[in-house]
Every structure is written in structure tokens, then in C-alpha cells.
């Protein structure tokens, strides 16, 4: 089936774009578009989208621009990958409620993060230990990992099979037919930037799985000090300071209920495609 709005000439009006996007999500082949920029062994930046064909060119060129200009330095290699994703395999879910906790410094931020984790059911000692592990570098050599740590929320046991790679969440985006609403909301809150949107989507995918109680994240980008605690219960709670500016250590921890069957969960986190709409509460 062909979409009339995919023809040359672009979108005449926002309402037409809106219709076009709905049409794409319902009926068209979707694509997983991913970008990875690196310099020798060093990861510089990554990004990914779940899009229909007509959106690919614009998204790819934005990714390229981003790969070419990153605070972690110049990339030597930029890889763009494109894979088809059959619409009937794509699940849908709500974004988490979004809130921002303003704190004066990273010490206060970490205390608040710890309390938020405990409020979701993570054992207090486990929350403390997790913050410590992330701060000193969660990989075996004390550096950053390539994905997230998996931690038993009650015993603190590390569960990922590879403690350098961890688990990377993939195949998620905002439902094209809902994008306009969500972007307008973020613009009104002065939160419309790719980093916030991508982290919000990723956190919403993680919270989609009931096996995961909560997530803790702060970036390894030296100039980005905001992090978050996220959970299905309390939403995506941004915390304005979780580390010192200039620090290149960051990471993600997914806190799991005890007794989870790991293999299917990891498979879903990595490969199950999901498109997200506005939060279930109806208010952002
Ligand atoms: N950090 C470090 N190395 C990475 C990496 C990352 N984030 N992503 C990929 N690599 C390297 C690894 O060496 C990897 O091999 P591995 O699987 O043994 O770890 C290799 O590249 C190939 O990885 P693969 O997953 O096949 O790459 P991909 O082409 O599917 O791209 C990305 C993956 C880059 C798109 C994904 O990792 C990413 O960064 N997505 C963006 C996620 C996002 O939105 N995050 C929100 C941040 S706020
Ligand atoms: P970033 O927010 O991109 O700076 O990433 C912070 C940390 O999160 C990285 O150091 C990785 O350990 C981890 N990470 C990055 N991308 C993913 C992903 N797609 N899934 C899980 N963990 C990730």
C-alpha cells in the first residue's frame, strides 16, 4: 500500500504530516535506523529510531550531523545501519510520567536518587552499593560499560552475563502519530532535545517489562550531569545533578525482581520493537 503523503513535495501542513505519520505506523513497513560513531576502540556516540520510509533521509542526516560533532571528540568511523521491522511485531506502550527534581549538587542528587530507588522497592543496601558501583566505573576494569548492569533488587547480585558489555536496549521510538503532541509538550517545558527524548523513550521501554522494578542512569558524557531514576510506579524522574562536570564515568543499572527468567527478558530488551504514546495518566 502506498501513502499519498510520501510523494515528493513533502508535507503541506502539520495536520497532513500528522495524518501521514498515523498512516505509516498503522500500515507501512517500519525500519530500525541506528548510528554508531567511534574512534578506534572508543565509543563516541550512538542513536537509534524506529521509522517509516519517508522519515529515513531526514533522520539519517540528523544522526550524521550528531556523529560529526560530539563533546567526546571526533569520530574516525561512523556506521549507519538500517533493518526492516514488520509492523505486526511492533508493540505499543505509554511513555512514563516525566518529572524533574532540582538539586544543588551531585551529592544531594545521589542521596535523592537512592531514596527514590528505595521507594520503588530496591533494598536500601542494594541502592547504596549500586550508586557506588556506578560512580567508580561499573565495568570489570573500572571503566564504563557498553550497556546496562542487571542487578537483583533485593540481594544486589550482578546478573548480566558479560560485565563489560552489559545489556543494550534497542528498537524503540515514539509512535509517529503521537509525536506532534509529545514534542509540543516538551517544547512547552523547554525540554525539547534529543538527549531527553531518547532517554525518556529508553526508560519507558525498560519500565514496560514488569520484571524490572527500577532503573538508575547518568551519562558518561563529561558535560551532561543530569541523570534519572525511572520506574513504572513513579515515572521518569530526572535529577538535575548526579555527577560532577568533566567526569567521564556513567552507566545504567536495571534493578530486577528476584527469580526473573533472564534470557527472554534480555532478548526483549534488545530486540522487541515498541512504539510509545503519551503517558497513561494522560497528563505529562
Ligand atoms: N557503547 C559502547 N560500544 C558500543 C555501543 C555503546 N553504546 N553500542 C555499540 N557498541 C559497539 C560494541 O563494540 C558492539 O559490540 P558488542 O555488541 O559486543 O558490545 C558493536 O559496537 C556493535 O554493536 P551493535 O549493537 O550491533 O550496534 P548497532 O549498529 O545496533 O548500534 C547503537 C547500537 C549504537 C545504536 C546503540 O548502542 C545506541 O547507542 N543506541 C542509542 C540508545 C539511546 O537512545 N540511548 C539513550 C541515551 S540517553
Ligand atoms: P549515555 O546516556 O548515552 O551517556 O549512556 C550512559 C551509559 O548507559 C553508557 O555508558 C552505557 O553503559 C549505557 N547505555 C548506553 N546506551 C544504552 C542502551 N541502549 N541500553 C542500555 N544501556 C545503555
mmCIF file of C-alpha atoms in Angstrom, residues 12-240:
data_model
loop_
_atom_site.group_PDB
_atom_site.id
_atom_site.type_symbol
_atom_site.label_atom_id
_atom_site.label_comp_id
_atom_site.label_asym_id
_atom_site.label_seq_id
_atom_site.Cartn_x
_atom_site.Cartn_y
_atom_site.Cartn_z
ATOM 1 C CA UNK A 12 1.973 20.822 3.093
ATOM 2 C CA UNK A 13 0.641 21.324 6.587
ATOM 3 C CA UNK A 14 1.282 19.893 10.033
ATOM 4 C CA UNK A 15 -2.125 18.232 10.011
ATOM 5 C CA UNK A 16 -1.181 16.418 6.812
ATOM 6 C CA UNK A 17 2.094 15.321 8.362
ATOM 7 C CA UNK A 18 0.113 14.062 11.323
ATOM 8 C CA UNK A 19 -2.136 12.006 9.056
ATOM 9 C CA UNK A 20 0.865 10.743 7.173
ATOM 10 C CA UNK A 21 2.574 9.636 10.364
ATOM 11 C CA UNK A 22 -0.524 7.774 11.545
ATOM 12 C CA UNK A 23 -0.749 6.081 8.188
ATOM 13 C CA UNK A 24 2.871 4.975 8.352
ATOM 14 C CA UNK A 25 2.584 3.474 11.818
ATOM 15 C CA UNK A 26 -0.596 1.577 11.019
ATOM 16 C CA UNK A 27 0.171 0.118 7.672
ATOM 17 C CA UNK A 28 3.675 0.577 6.385
ATOM 18 C CA UNK A 29 6.940 -1.202 6.663
ATOM 19 C CA UNK A 30 8.916 0.304 9.547
ATOM 20 C CA UNK A 31 12.707 0.478 9.845
ATOM 21 C CA UNK A 32 15.197 0.342 12.674
ATOM 22 C CA UNK A 33 17.772 3.059 11.893
ATOM 23 C CA UNK A 34 20.896 3.036 14.053
ATOM 24 C CA UNK A 35 24.048 5.128 14.129
ATOM 25 C CA UNK A 36 27.307 4.389 15.891
ATOM 26 C CA UNK A 37 30.317 6.706 15.850
ATOM 27 C CA UNK A 38 33.675 5.571 17.206
ATOM 28 C CA UNK A 39 37.352 6.468 17.246
ATOM 29 C CA UNK A 40 39.391 3.288 17.210
ATOM 30 C CA UNK A 41 38.089 1.372 20.270
ATOM 31 C CA UNK A 42 36.399 4.409 21.847
ATOM 32 C CA UNK A 43 32.621 4.834 21.569
ATOM 33 C CA UNK A 44 31.821 8.429 20.619
ATOM 34 C CA UNK A 45 28.065 8.409 20.141
ATOM 35 C CA UNK A 46 25.060 6.254 19.276
ATOM 36 C CA UNK A 47 21.461 6.892 18.313
ATOM 37 C CA UNK A 48 18.533 4.933 17.030
ATOM 38 C CA UNK A 49 14.989 5.380 15.709
ATOM 39 C CA UNK A 50 12.053 3.258 14.553
ATOM 40 C CA UNK A 51 10.666 4.999 11.474
ATOM 41 C CA UNK A 52 8.760 4.655 8.240
ATOM 42 C CA UNK A 53 10.485 5.016 4.885
ATOM 43 C CA UNK A 54 9.708 8.680 4.216
ATOM 44 C CA UNK A 55 11.302 9.704 7.528
ATOM 45 C CA UNK A 56 14.602 7.928 6.993
ATOM 46 C CA UNK A 57 16.510 10.519 4.981
ATOM 47 C CA UNK A 58 15.940 13.343 7.429
ATOM 48 C CA UNK A 59 16.642 11.152 10.476
ATOM 49 C CA UNK A 60 19.835 9.737 8.937
ATOM 50 C CA UNK A 61 21.174 13.174 8.130
ATOM 51 C CA UNK A 62 20.466 14.376 11.689
ATOM 52 C CA UNK A 63 22.303 11.341 13.056
ATOM 53 C CA UNK A 64 25.251 12.040 10.814
ATOM 54 C CA UNK A 65 25.413 15.669 11.960
ATOM 55 C CA UNK A 66 25.363 14.474 15.540
ATOM 56 C CA UNK A 67 28.117 11.923 14.960
ATOM 57 C CA UNK A 68 30.322 14.583 13.397
ATOM 58 C CA UNK A 69 30.038 16.980 16.317
ATOM 59 C CA UNK A 70 30.241 15.387 19.754
ATOM 60 C CA UNK A 71 31.841 16.503 23.036
ATOM 61 C CA UNK A 72 33.651 13.140 23.245
ATOM 62 C CA UNK A 73 35.687 14.163 20.223
ATOM 63 C CA UNK A 74 35.977 13.461 16.534
ATOM 64 C CA UNK A 75 34.785 10.134 15.154
ATOM 65 C CA UNK A 76 37.035 8.077 12.874
ATOM 66 C CA UNK A 77 34.282 5.699 11.872
ATOM 67 C CA UNK A 78 30.539 6.284 11.536
ATOM 68 C CA UNK A 79 28.255 3.327 10.886
ATOM 69 C CA UNK A 80 24.606 3.708 9.878
ATOM 70 C CA UNK A 81 22.508 0.511 9.919
ATOM 71 C CA UNK A 82 19.025 0.020 8.574
ATOM 72 C CA UNK A 83 16.865 -3.053 9.148
ATOM 73 C CA UNK A 84 13.201 -3.599 8.262
ATOM 74 C CA UNK A 85 10.806 -4.233 11.138
ATOM 75 C CA UNK A 86 7.425 -5.789 10.358
ATOM 76 C CA UNK A 87 4.597 -3.598 11.752
ATOM 77 C CA UNK A 88 2.682 -6.597 13.148
ATOM 78 C CA UNK A 89 5.582 -7.353 15.517
ATOM 79 C CA UNK A 90 5.619 -3.839 16.982
ATOM 80 C CA UNK A 91 4.130 -3.412 20.446
ATOM 81 C CA UNK A 92 2.786 -0.165 21.830
ATOM 82 C CA UNK A 93 3.030 1.295 25.304
ATOM 83 C CA UNK A 94 2.796 4.545 27.249
ATOM 84 C CA UNK A 95 5.739 6.805 27.981
ATOM 85 C CA UNK A 96 6.431 7.174 31.683
ATOM 86 C CA UNK A 97 5.216 10.277 33.500
ATOM 87 C CA UNK A 98 8.031 12.820 33.354
ATOM 88 C CA UNK A 99 9.190 14.980 36.258
ATOM 89 C CA UNK A 100 12.327 16.936 37.154
ATOM 90 C CA UNK A 101 13.890 17.097 40.597
ATOM 91 C CA UNK A 102 16.127 20.137 41.006
ATOM 92 C CA UNK A 103 19.078 19.638 43.312
ATOM 93 C CA UNK A 104 22.035 21.902 44.141
ATOM 94 C CA UNK A 105 24.845 19.408 43.639
ATOM 95 C CA UNK A 106 25.640 15.790 42.761
ATOM 96 C CA UNK A 107 25.941 14.716 46.393
ATOM 97 C CA UNK A 108 22.361 15.800 47.059
ATOM 98 C CA UNK A 109 21.313 14.276 43.709
ATOM 99 C CA UNK A 110 22.709 10.875 44.651
ATOM 100 C CA UNK A 111 21.025 10.933 48.053
ATOM 101 C CA UNK A 112 17.707 11.704 46.380
ATOM 102 C CA UNK A 113 18.299 9.005 43.741
ATOM 103 C CA UNK A 114 18.946 6.460 46.472
ATOM 104 C CA UNK A 115 15.724 7.391 48.255
ATOM 105 C CA UNK A 116 13.750 7.169 45.002
ATOM 106 C CA UNK A 117 15.142 3.701 44.289
ATOM 107 C CA UNK A 118 14.246 2.511 47.783
ATOM 108 C CA UNK A 119 10.727 3.924 47.327
ATOM 109 C CA UNK A 120 10.260 1.635 44.317
ATOM 110 C CA UNK A 121 11.255 -1.479 46.285
ATOM 111 C CA UNK A 122 15.037 -1.682 45.833
ATOM 112 C CA UNK A 123 16.634 -2.797 49.132
ATOM 113 C CA UNK A 124 18.407 0.170 50.816
ATOM 114 C CA UNK A 125 21.829 -1.543 50.933
ATOM 115 C CA UNK A 126 21.494 -2.517 47.260
ATOM 116 C CA UNK A 127 20.639 1.048 46.207
ATOM 117 C CA UNK A 128 23.677 2.414 48.087
ATOM 118 C CA UNK A 129 26.004 -0.205 46.636
ATOM 119 C CA UNK A 130 24.653 0.363 43.103
ATOM 120 C CA UNK A 131 25.317 4.102 43.243
ATOM 121 C CA UNK A 132 28.829 3.378 44.466
ATOM 122 C CA UNK A 133 29.468 0.855 41.663
ATOM 123 C CA UNK A 134 28.265 3.272 39.000
ATOM 124 C CA UNK A 135 30.367 6.090 40.438
ATOM 125 C CA UNK A 136 33.608 4.135 40.407
ATOM 126 C CA UNK A 137 33.018 2.626 36.948
ATOM 127 C CA UNK A 138 30.789 -0.427 36.645
ATOM 128 C CA UNK A 139 32.893 -2.442 34.149
ATOM 129 C CA UNK A 140 35.368 -5.060 35.378
ATOM 130 C CA UNK A 141 38.317 -2.724 34.745
ATOM 131 C CA UNK A 142 36.569 0.187 36.499
ATOM 132 C CA UNK A 143 35.601 1.881 33.218
ATOM 133 C CA UNK A 144 32.202 2.423 31.604
ATOM 134 C CA UNK A 145 30.190 -0.480 30.248
ATOM 135 C CA UNK A 146 28.800 -0.764 26.709
ATOM 136 C CA UNK A 147 25.289 -1.356 28.078
ATOM 137 C CA UNK A 148 23.401 -1.645 31.344
ATOM 138 C CA UNK A 149 24.137 -3.618 34.500
ATOM 139 C CA UNK A 150 21.437 -6.032 35.692
ATOM 140 C CA UNK A 151 21.145 -6.170 39.464
ATOM 141 C CA UNK A 152 18.893 -8.250 41.723
ATOM 142 C CA UNK A 153 16.926 -5.539 43.574
ATOM 143 C CA UNK A 154 16.880 -7.455 46.843
ATOM 144 C CA UNK A 155 20.210 -9.282 47.029
ATOM 145 C CA UNK A 156 22.354 -6.917 44.931
ATOM 146 C CA UNK A 157 23.717 -9.806 42.839
ATOM 147 C CA UNK A 158 25.056 -8.773 39.396
ATOM 148 C CA UNK A 159 23.163 -10.782 36.762
ATOM 149 C CA UNK A 160 24.427 -9.707 33.324
ATOM 150 C CA UNK A 161 26.456 -12.431 31.642
ATOM 151 C CA UNK A 162 29.119 -10.002 30.384
ATOM 152 C CA UNK A 163 30.203 -7.311 32.859
ATOM 153 C CA UNK A 164 31.823 -5.137 30.247
ATOM 154 C CA UNK A 165 29.125 -5.283 27.583
ATOM 155 C CA UNK A 166 26.017 -5.420 29.797
ATOM 156 C CA UNK A 167 22.635 -5.295 28.044
ATOM 157 C CA UNK A 168 21.740 -2.696 25.386
ATOM 158 C CA UNK A 169 18.095 -1.707 24.965
ATOM 159 C CA UNK A 170 17.092 -1.210 21.353
ATOM 160 C CA UNK A 171 14.187 -0.961 18.865
ATOM 161 C CA UNK A 172 12.065 1.786 20.422
ATOM 162 C CA UNK A 173 10.672 5.186 19.476
ATOM 163 C CA UNK A 174 7.651 7.452 19.795
ATOM 164 C CA UNK A 175 4.632 6.391 17.742
ATOM 165 C CA UNK A 176 4.716 8.657 14.658
ATOM 166 C CA UNK A 177 1.032 9.522 15.089
ATOM 167 C CA UNK A 178 1.677 10.774 18.656
ATOM 168 C CA UNK A 179 4.929 12.618 18.010
ATOM 169 C CA UNK A 180 3.395 16.033 17.456
ATOM 170 C CA UNK A 181 1.627 16.025 20.841
ATOM 171 C CA UNK A 182 4.660 14.827 22.711
ATOM 172 C CA UNK A 183 7.080 17.223 21.036
ATOM 173 C CA UNK A 184 4.727 20.135 21.702
ATOM 174 C CA UNK A 185 4.607 19.180 25.369
ATOM 175 C CA UNK A 186 8.417 19.043 25.562
ATOM 176 C CA UNK A 187 8.754 22.389 23.796
ATOM 177 C CA UNK A 188 6.382 23.988 26.294
ATOM 178 C CA UNK A 189 8.561 22.683 29.123
ATOM 179 C CA UNK A 190 11.800 23.742 27.366
ATOM 180 C CA UNK A 191 12.817 20.069 27.376
ATOM 181 C CA UNK A 192 12.803 19.512 23.635
ATOM 182 C CA UNK A 193 16.205 17.998 22.964
ATOM 183 C CA UNK A 194 17.213 14.631 21.582
ATOM 184 C CA UNK A 195 19.014 13.515 24.716
ATOM 185 C CA UNK A 196 15.941 13.911 26.936
ATOM 186 C CA UNK A 197 13.584 12.341 24.397
ATOM 187 C CA UNK A 198 15.861 9.342 23.788
ATOM 188 C CA UNK A 199 16.497 8.684 27.472
ATOM 189 C CA UNK A 200 12.755 9.026 28.186
ATOM 190 C CA UNK A 201 11.911 6.500 25.466
ATOM 191 C CA UNK A 202 14.626 4.097 26.606
ATOM 192 C CA UNK A 203 13.475 4.338 30.246
ATOM 193 C CA UNK A 204 9.872 3.753 29.148
ATOM 194 C CA UNK A 205 10.896 0.599 27.290
ATOM 195 C CA UNK A 206 12.772 -0.687 30.336
ATOM 196 C CA UNK A 207 9.791 0.035 32.620
ATOM 197 C CA UNK A 208 7.458 -1.706 30.144
ATOM 198 C CA UNK A 209 8.701 -5.048 31.484
ATOM 199 C CA UNK A 210 7.262 -5.901 34.924
ATOM 200 C CA UNK A 211 10.391 -7.930 35.738
ATOM 201 C CA UNK A 212 12.252 -4.624 36.157
ATOM 202 C CA UNK A 213 11.478 -2.606 39.283
ATOM 203 C CA UNK A 214 13.555 0.487 38.560
ATOM 204 C CA UNK A 215 16.383 1.999 36.533
ATOM 205 C CA UNK A 216 19.191 4.367 37.521
ATOM 206 C CA UNK A 217 21.186 6.285 34.910
ATOM 207 C CA UNK A 218 23.702 9.015 34.496
ATOM 208 C CA UNK A 219 25.543 9.754 31.299
ATOM 209 C CA UNK A 220 29.191 9.150 30.556
ATOM 210 C CA UNK A 221 29.262 12.371 28.516
ATOM 211 C CA UNK A 222 31.577 14.633 30.527
ATOM 212 C CA UNK A 223 29.378 17.700 30.075
ATOM 213 C CA UNK A 224 25.998 16.150 30.866
ATOM 214 C CA UNK A 225 25.368 15.906 34.610
ATOM 215 C CA UNK A 226 21.607 15.268 34.679
ATOM 216 C CA UNK A 227 20.550 11.676 35.315
ATOM 217 C CA UNK A 228 17.394 9.878 36.310
ATOM 218 C CA UNK A 229 15.621 7.208 38.302
ATOM 219 C CA UNK A 230 12.768 5.564 36.395
ATOM 220 C CA UNK A 231 10.101 3.042 37.262
ATOM 221 C CA UNK A 232 6.623 2.042 36.097
ATOM 222 C CA UNK A 233 5.380 3.098 39.510
ATOM 223 C CA UNK A 234 6.889 6.576 39.897
ATOM 224 C CA UNK A 235 7.703 7.523 36.315
ATOM 225 C CA UNK A 236 10.785 9.037 34.705
ATOM 226 C CA UNK A 237 12.284 11.266 37.404
ATOM 227 C CA UNK A 238 15.089 13.452 36.080
ATOM 228 C CA UNK A 239 17.590 14.653 38.670
ATOM 229 C CA UNK A 240 19.492 17.779 37.644
#
